[in-house]
PDB file of C-alpha atoms in Angstrom:
ATOM      1  CA  MET N   1       3.639  13.850 -10.503  1.00  0.00           C
ATOM      2  CA  LEU N   2       1.512  12.573  -7.910  1.00  0.00           C
ATOM      3  CA  GLU N   3       0.008  15.488  -7.044  1.00  0.00           C
ATOM      4  CA  ASN N   4      -3.821  14.036  -6.145  1.00  0.00           C
ATOM      5  CA  LEU N   5      -4.277  10.940  -5.366  1.00  0.00           C
ATOM      6  CA  ILE N   6      -7.257   8.717  -6.446  1.00  0.00           C
ATOM      7  CA  ARG N   7      -8.644   9.446  -2.903  1.00  0.00           C
ATOM      8  CA  GLY N   8      -7.523  13.491  -2.762  1.00  0.00           C
ATOM      9  CA  ALA N   9      -5.728  13.225  -0.414  1.00  0.00           C
ATOM     10  CA  ILE N  10      -1.622  13.058   0.698  1.00  0.00           C
ATOM     11  CA  PRO N  11       0.104  15.614  -1.908  1.00  0.00           C
ATOM     12  CA  VAL N  12       3.678  14.361  -2.158  1.00  0.00           C
ATOM     13  CA  SER N  13       5.714  14.672  -5.077  1.00  0.00           C
ATOM     14  CA  LYS N  14       6.397  11.561  -6.789  1.00  0.00           C
ATOM     15  CA  TYR N  15       8.974  10.314  -4.758  1.00  0.00           C
ATOM     16  CA  CYS N  16       9.803  11.122  -1.360  1.00  0.00           C
ATOM     17  CA  ASP N  17      11.548   9.663   1.864  1.00  0.00           C
ATOM     18  CA  ARG N  18       9.985   6.748   2.828  1.00  0.00           C
ATOM     19  CA  THR N  19       9.788   7.874   6.748  1.00  0.00           C
ATOM     20  CA  ARG N  20       8.102  10.887   5.814  1.00  0.00           C
ATOM     21  CA  LEU N  21       5.448   9.380   3.863  1.00  0.00           C
ATOM     22  CA  MET N  22       4.672   6.668   6.786  1.00  0.00           C
ATOM     23  CA  ASP N  23       4.050   9.193   9.300  1.00  0.00           C
ATOM     24  CA  GLU N  24       1.950  11.444   6.663  1.00  0.00           C
ATOM     25  CA  LEU N  25      -0.271   7.741   5.906  1.00  0.00           C
ATOM     26  CA  ALA N  26      -0.429   6.876   9.504  1.00  0.00           C
ATOM     27  CA  ARG N  27      -1.384  10.496  10.628  1.00  0.00           C
ATOM     28  CA  ASP N  28      -3.474  11.419   7.625  1.00  0.00           C
ATOM     29  CA  PHE N  29      -4.892   8.029   7.067  1.00  0.00           C
ATOM     30  CA  GLY N  30      -4.284   5.933   9.959  1.00  0.00           C
ATOM     31  CA  GLU N  31      -2.792   3.240   7.696  1.00  0.00           C
ATOM     32  CA  CYS N  32      -0.165   1.022   8.538  1.00  0.00           C
ATOM     33  CA  GLN N  33       1.883  -1.292   6.754  1.00  0.00           C
ATOM     34  CA  VAL N  34       0.298  -5.276   6.444  1.00  0.00           C
ATOM     35  CA  GLY N  35       1.925  -6.536   3.676  1.00  0.00           C
ATOM     36  CA  ILE N  36       5.528  -6.278   1.937  1.00  0.00           C
ATOM     37  CA  GLY N  37       6.904  -8.098  -1.050  1.00  0.00           C
ATOM     38  CA  LEU N  38      10.720  -8.252  -2.954  1.00  0.00           C
ATOM     39  CA  ILE N  39      10.679  -6.696  -6.251  1.00  0.00           C
ATOM     40  CA  ASN N  40      14.252  -7.525  -6.906  1.00  0.00           C
ATOM     41  CA  LYS N  41      17.538  -6.504  -5.113  1.00  0.00           C
ATOM     42  CA  GLU N  42      16.681  -2.624  -4.720  1.00  0.00           C
ATOM     43  CA  LEU N  43      13.133  -2.463  -4.590  1.00  0.00           C
ATOM     44  CA  ILE N  44      10.383  -3.549  -2.249  1.00  0.00           C
ATOM     45  CA  ALA N  45       6.178  -3.040  -2.529  1.00  0.00           C
ATOM     46  CA  GLU N  46       4.743  -2.169   0.615  1.00  0.00           C
ATOM     47  CA  PHE N  47       1.243  -2.239   1.132  1.00  0.00           C
ATOM     48  CA  MET N  48      -0.976  -0.332   3.884  1.00  0.00           C
ATOM     49  CA  ILE N  49      -4.504  -0.417   4.572  1.00  0.00           C
ATOM     50  CA  SER N  50      -6.433   1.939   7.665  1.00  0.00           C
ATOM     51  CA  GLU N  51      -8.241   0.250  10.821  1.00  0.00           C
ATOM     52  CA  GLY N  52     -11.219  -0.465   9.015  1.00  0.00           C
ATOM     53  CA  GLU N  53     -10.129  -0.961   6.151  1.00  0.00           C
ATOM     54  CA  LYS N  54     -11.724   2.044   4.534  1.00  0.00           C
ATOM     55  CA  THR N  55      -8.015   3.358   3.146  1.00  0.00           C
ATOM     56  CA  TRP N  56      -5.321   1.784   1.256  1.00  0.00           C
ATOM     57  CA  THR N  57      -1.946   2.690  -0.274  1.00  0.00           C
ATOM     58  CA  ILE N  58       0.559   0.523  -2.469  1.00  0.00           C
ATOM     59  CA  ILE N  59       4.210   2.372  -2.317  1.00  0.00           C
ATOM     60  CA  VAL N  60       7.528   0.868  -4.011  1.00  0.00           C
ATOM     61  CA  THR N  61      10.178   1.926  -1.585  1.00  0.00           C
ATOM     62  CA  SER N  62      14.151   1.708  -3.161  1.00  0.00           C
ATOM     63  CA  SER N  63      17.382   0.205  -1.389  1.00  0.00           C
ATOM     64  CA  ASN N  64      18.315   3.751  -0.677  1.00  0.00           C
ATOM     65  CA  GLY N  65      14.671   4.867   0.977  1.00  0.00           C
ATOM     66  CA  VAL N  66      13.471   6.425  -1.547  1.00  0.00           C
ATOM     67  CA  SER N  67       9.694   5.824  -2.046  1.00  0.00           C
ATOM     68  CA  CYS N  68       6.670   6.449  -5.080  1.00  0.00           C
ATOM     69  CA  ILE N  69       3.186   6.272  -4.376  1.00  0.00           C
ATOM     70  CA  ILE N  70       1.963   3.411  -6.587  1.00  0.00           C
ATOM     71  CA  ALA N  71      -1.467   3.537  -6.415  1.00  0.00           C
ATOM     72  CA  ALA N  72      -4.514   4.013  -3.676  1.00  0.00           C
ATOM     73  CA  GLY N  73      -7.788   3.856  -3.140  1.00  0.00           C
ATOM     74  CA  GLU N  74     -10.820   3.169  -0.310  1.00  0.00           C
ATOM     75  CA  SER N  75     -12.637   0.316   0.452  1.00  0.00           C
ATOM     76  CA  TRP N  76     -10.315  -1.980   0.472  1.00  0.00           C
ATOM     77  CA  GLN N  77     -11.060  -6.147   0.496  1.00  0.00           C
ATOM     78  CA  PRO N  78      -9.627  -8.695   1.913  1.00  0.00           C
ATOM     79  CA  THR N  79      -9.127 -12.097   0.346  1.00  0.00           C
ATOM     80  CA  LEU N  80      -7.793 -15.200   1.130  1.00  0.00           C
ATOM     81  CA  PRO N  81      -6.682 -18.279  -1.464  1.00  0.00           C
ATOM     82  CA  ASP N  82      -7.955 -21.481  -1.036  1.00  0.00           C
ATOM     83  CA  ALA N  83      -5.497 -24.432   0.101  1.00  0.00           C
ATOM     84  CA  ALA N  84      -3.180 -25.933  -2.168  1.00  0.00           C
ATOM     85  CA  GLY N  85      -4.860 -28.123  -4.559  1.00  0.00           C
ATOM     86  CA  THR N  86      -8.295 -26.870  -4.866  1.00  0.00           C
ATOM     87  CA  ASP N  87      -9.895 -24.216  -6.282  1.00  0.00           C
ATOM     88  CA  SER N  88      -6.963 -21.357  -6.770  1.00  0.00           C
ATOM     89  CA  ARG N  89      -9.786 -17.977  -7.102  1.00  0.00           C
ATOM     90  CA  LEU N  90      -9.474 -15.854  -4.385  1.00  0.00           C
ATOM     91  CA  ARG N  91     -12.390 -15.819  -1.844  1.00  0.00           C
ATOM     92  CA  THR N  92     -12.937 -13.324   0.759  1.00  0.00           C
ATOM     93  CA  PRO N  93     -12.966 -14.342   4.397  1.00  0.00           C
ATOM     94  CA  GLU N  94     -16.218 -15.396   6.483  1.00  0.00           C
TER      95      GLU N  94
END
């Protein structure tokens, strides 16, 4: 169970209702969704960061609305890919 996250914050069970989890991330950390990716037909990965990029959370949500926190931390650093056909390493925004 994920009783204590890396940043020692939201006490949640390993799996919980997505709406409840999103409400808690918004209320307790000011986090909102900034990205989403399809894992398969049943699962999506969701990426949340707080204003000022102080905290971040990655969750996986199933098609029935159950979510699980995969990772959480502090000091989010956005990166940008270089143009196609050039150096593929990521760089930080200017």
